[in-house]
Structures are given as structure tokens and as C-alpha cells.
Amino acid sequence: MSAQANRTANPEEISRFSAMADEWWNPEGVMKPLHKFNPVRLQLLRDHIAAHFGRDASDINLLSGLDIVDVGCGAGLLSEPMARLGANMTALDAAENNINVARVHAEQGGLTIDYRLGTPESIVDEGRQFDVVLNMEVIEHVDDPAFFMQACTALLKPGGIMFIATLNRTLKSLALAKIGAEYVLRWVPAGTHDWRKFVKPSELSRYIRECGLQLTDITGIAYNPIQDKWLPAPRDLDINYLAMAVKPAQD
């Protein structure tokens, strides 16, 4: 697979997110929507990891001893809180500017995170595997989602769990997540997403099956304008959703 390293990375996508690198940790900047989105992501991750590994979700050391890789980590908005919960964190991103910002921010916070410039396929040959693989809002930005999932699966230990968060390709997501968020509300810069690359749950389920994983749960995430926050919405998969998949344990 080393000959195909970085096969999934799209140069235009890398350039777009690299240009925003300095804004990742500004909660009032272009990444404000992601800062608002982060709490519900963390809540769902904590609950499902605790249930999968038989741990207490309220434990401040919930992730102690677990090896976790954050694929497409940006500047570390998810990697850092996971590290604070005790995880042995490795984080990958194809944009060098993101990795540089992430390393500096983690050092300033006294956190040890192994930030790597690259894609999942670029480190498969190292032979490392992880208890948890995070693919959060990444698959809709890659060029070959099926291959991307295969590479991520190769990084997952038998018995481990993978999280895949993405956007559904529906007319509702076109109206709200693309046109509304980028051109009307200006939540994110225009051109951040390509609606044609959004992934339907049926498509993601197929990728998961083809990788030999077992889909264990899928839940929606919806924005509540009254509370101005994102909340779990188990039956609403129209726009944002999160899937959980497990690699069968070896006999």
C-alpha cells in the first residue's frame, strides 16, 4: 500500500483547509461552527467508547491505555480533548500547516500527541493498529472513499471501533449544509464542501461491509436554533450523522 500513499488526499481540499490553519483555535473565527459542533461529537464518542470497552463514561481517565488515531485531525480540536481523557493519541492530516499549528497548540497545553503529516494509507506499512479510529468529517473530502475506508480499517485492531461522521447527500443537506451554511449564513467559507461528495448512509454502510466491519449504530446530529447548539438526533439522518463500526475480534 505504500506505493499508493496519499492516494485519497485531494490537493484542492488540502489547500483550502491549509489556508485556514491559523484560524482553527479561534472560537469566533471561520471554525466557529466546528467549535460549536465539538461538544456533541465528544459526548457521542465518550458514550460509545465507554459502552464498547466497558468503562465509565464519566471517568476523567476514560480513555487511559487506549491507542486512538484521529484521521484528518485538522489542528487538533478533537485530538486534544481525547488526549486529556487519557488516550495515547496519534493524529494525521494531509495539510502541513494544520499539523504545525496542532503541534504548537498541544505543546502550549502540555499535551503529548503524535501529530503526523500524512493520510491513513501513508502509515499502514508501519504495522501500527489502534483501539479506536476517528474519521470525523473527512470521508466527504477524499478522492476515493472506498479505498480510504480500507486504509483506515487496516489501522484498526481486531475488536476495535471506528467512528465515521459525515454529511448525507440529500436535498435538505444541499439547501442547509451547502447553500445555507456557506452562502446565506456564512457559517463556513464558500466552497468548503462539495455536495456531490456527501455520503449517503447506504453508501457508507456498503463501504463498512466491504471492509469486513460490522455496523453497530448510526445516529443523526441536528442543530437546535433555539438552544443554539448541536444535539444527538438518533432518527434524523438527513444532514449530519455518525456511524459506529467494529472490527470482529480474532478467534
Short mmCIF file of N, CA and C in Angstrom, two decimals, residues 25 79-87 89 101-115:
data_model
loop_
_atom_site.label_atom_id
_atom_site.label_comp_id
_atom_site.label_asym_id
_atom_site.label_seq_id
_atom_site.Cartn_x
_atom_site.Cartn_y
_atom_site.Cartn_z
N TRP A 25 -8.12 27.44 16.06
CA TRP A 25 -8.36 27.55 17.50
C TRP A 25 -9.05 28.84 17.91
N SER A 79 -8.50 15.91 18.85
CA SER A 79 -7.38 15.15 19.41
C SER A 79 -7.03 15.60 20.82
N GLU A 80 -7.06 16.91 21.06
CA GLU A 80 -6.66 17.42 22.38
C GLU A 80 -7.60 16.95 23.50
N PRO A 81 -8.92 17.10 23.39
CA PRO A 81 -9.77 16.60 24.48
C PRO A 81 -9.67 15.09 24.67
N MET A 82 -9.43 14.35 23.58
CA MET A 82 -9.26 12.90 23.72
C MET A 82 -7.98 12.59 24.49
N ALA A 83 -6.93 13.37 24.24
CA ALA A 83 -5.68 13.18 24.97
C ALA A 83 -5.86 13.52 26.45
N ARG A 84 -6.66 14.54 26.73
CA ARG A 84 -6.90 14.91 28.13
C ARG A 84 -7.68 13.83 28.88
N LEU A 85 -8.41 13.01 28.15
CA LEU A 85 -9.13 11.90 28.77
C LEU A 85 -8.25 10.67 28.91
N GLY A 86 -6.98 10.81 28.58
CA GLY A 86 -6.03 9.73 28.84
C GLY A 86 -5.60 8.91 27.65
N ALA A 87 -6.11 9.21 26.46
CA ALA A 87 -5.78 8.41 25.28
C ALA A 87 -4.32 8.60 24.85
N MET A 89 -2.66 9.37 21.89
CA MET A 89 -3.17 9.93 20.65
C MET A 89 -2.12 10.01 19.54
N VAL A 101 0.35 23.95 13.28
CA VAL A 101 -0.46 24.66 14.27
C VAL A 101 -0.85 23.71 15.41
N ALA A 102 -1.21 22.48 15.06
CA ALA A 102 -1.62 21.50 16.06
C ALA A 102 -0.49 21.20 17.04
N ARG A 103 0.70 21.04 16.53
CA ARG A 103 1.85 20.71 17.39
C ARG A 103 2.13 21.84 18.38
N VAL A 104 2.10 23.07 17.89
CA VAL A 104 2.36 24.22 18.76
C VAL A 104 1.29 24.32 19.83
N HIS A 105 0.02 24.17 19.45
CA HIS A 105 -1.07 24.31 20.41
C HIS A 105 -1.03 23.22 21.47
N ALA A 106 -0.71 22.00 21.08
CA ALA A 106 -0.62 20.89 22.03
C ALA A 106 0.54 21.12 23.00
N GLU A 107 1.66 21.60 22.48
CA GLU A 107 2.81 21.88 23.34
C GLU A 107 2.48 22.97 24.35
N GLN A 108 1.78 23.99 23.91
CA GLN A 108 1.38 25.07 24.81
C GLN A 108 0.45 24.56 25.91
N GLY A 109 -0.34 23.55 25.59
CA GLY A 109 -1.27 22.98 26.56
C GLY A 109 -0.68 21.83 27.37
N GLY A 110 0.60 21.54 27.15
CA GLY A 110 1.25 20.47 27.90
C GLY A 110 0.77 19.08 27.54
N LEU A 111 0.30 18.91 26.30
CA LEU A 111 -0.23 17.62 25.86
C LEU A 111 0.76 16.90 24.95
N THR A 112 0.80 15.59 25.09
CA THR A 112 1.64 14.77 24.23
C THR A 112 0.77 14.07 23.19
N ILE A 113 0.87 14.54 21.96
CA ILE A 113 0.12 13.97 20.85
C ILE A 113 1.09 13.76 19.69
N ASP A 114 1.05 12.58 19.11
CA ASP A 114 1.93 12.25 17.99
C ASP A 114 1.28 12.72 16.69
N TYR A 115 1.55 13.96 16.32
CA TYR A 115 0.99 14.52 15.09
C TYR A 115 1.83 14.09 13.89
#
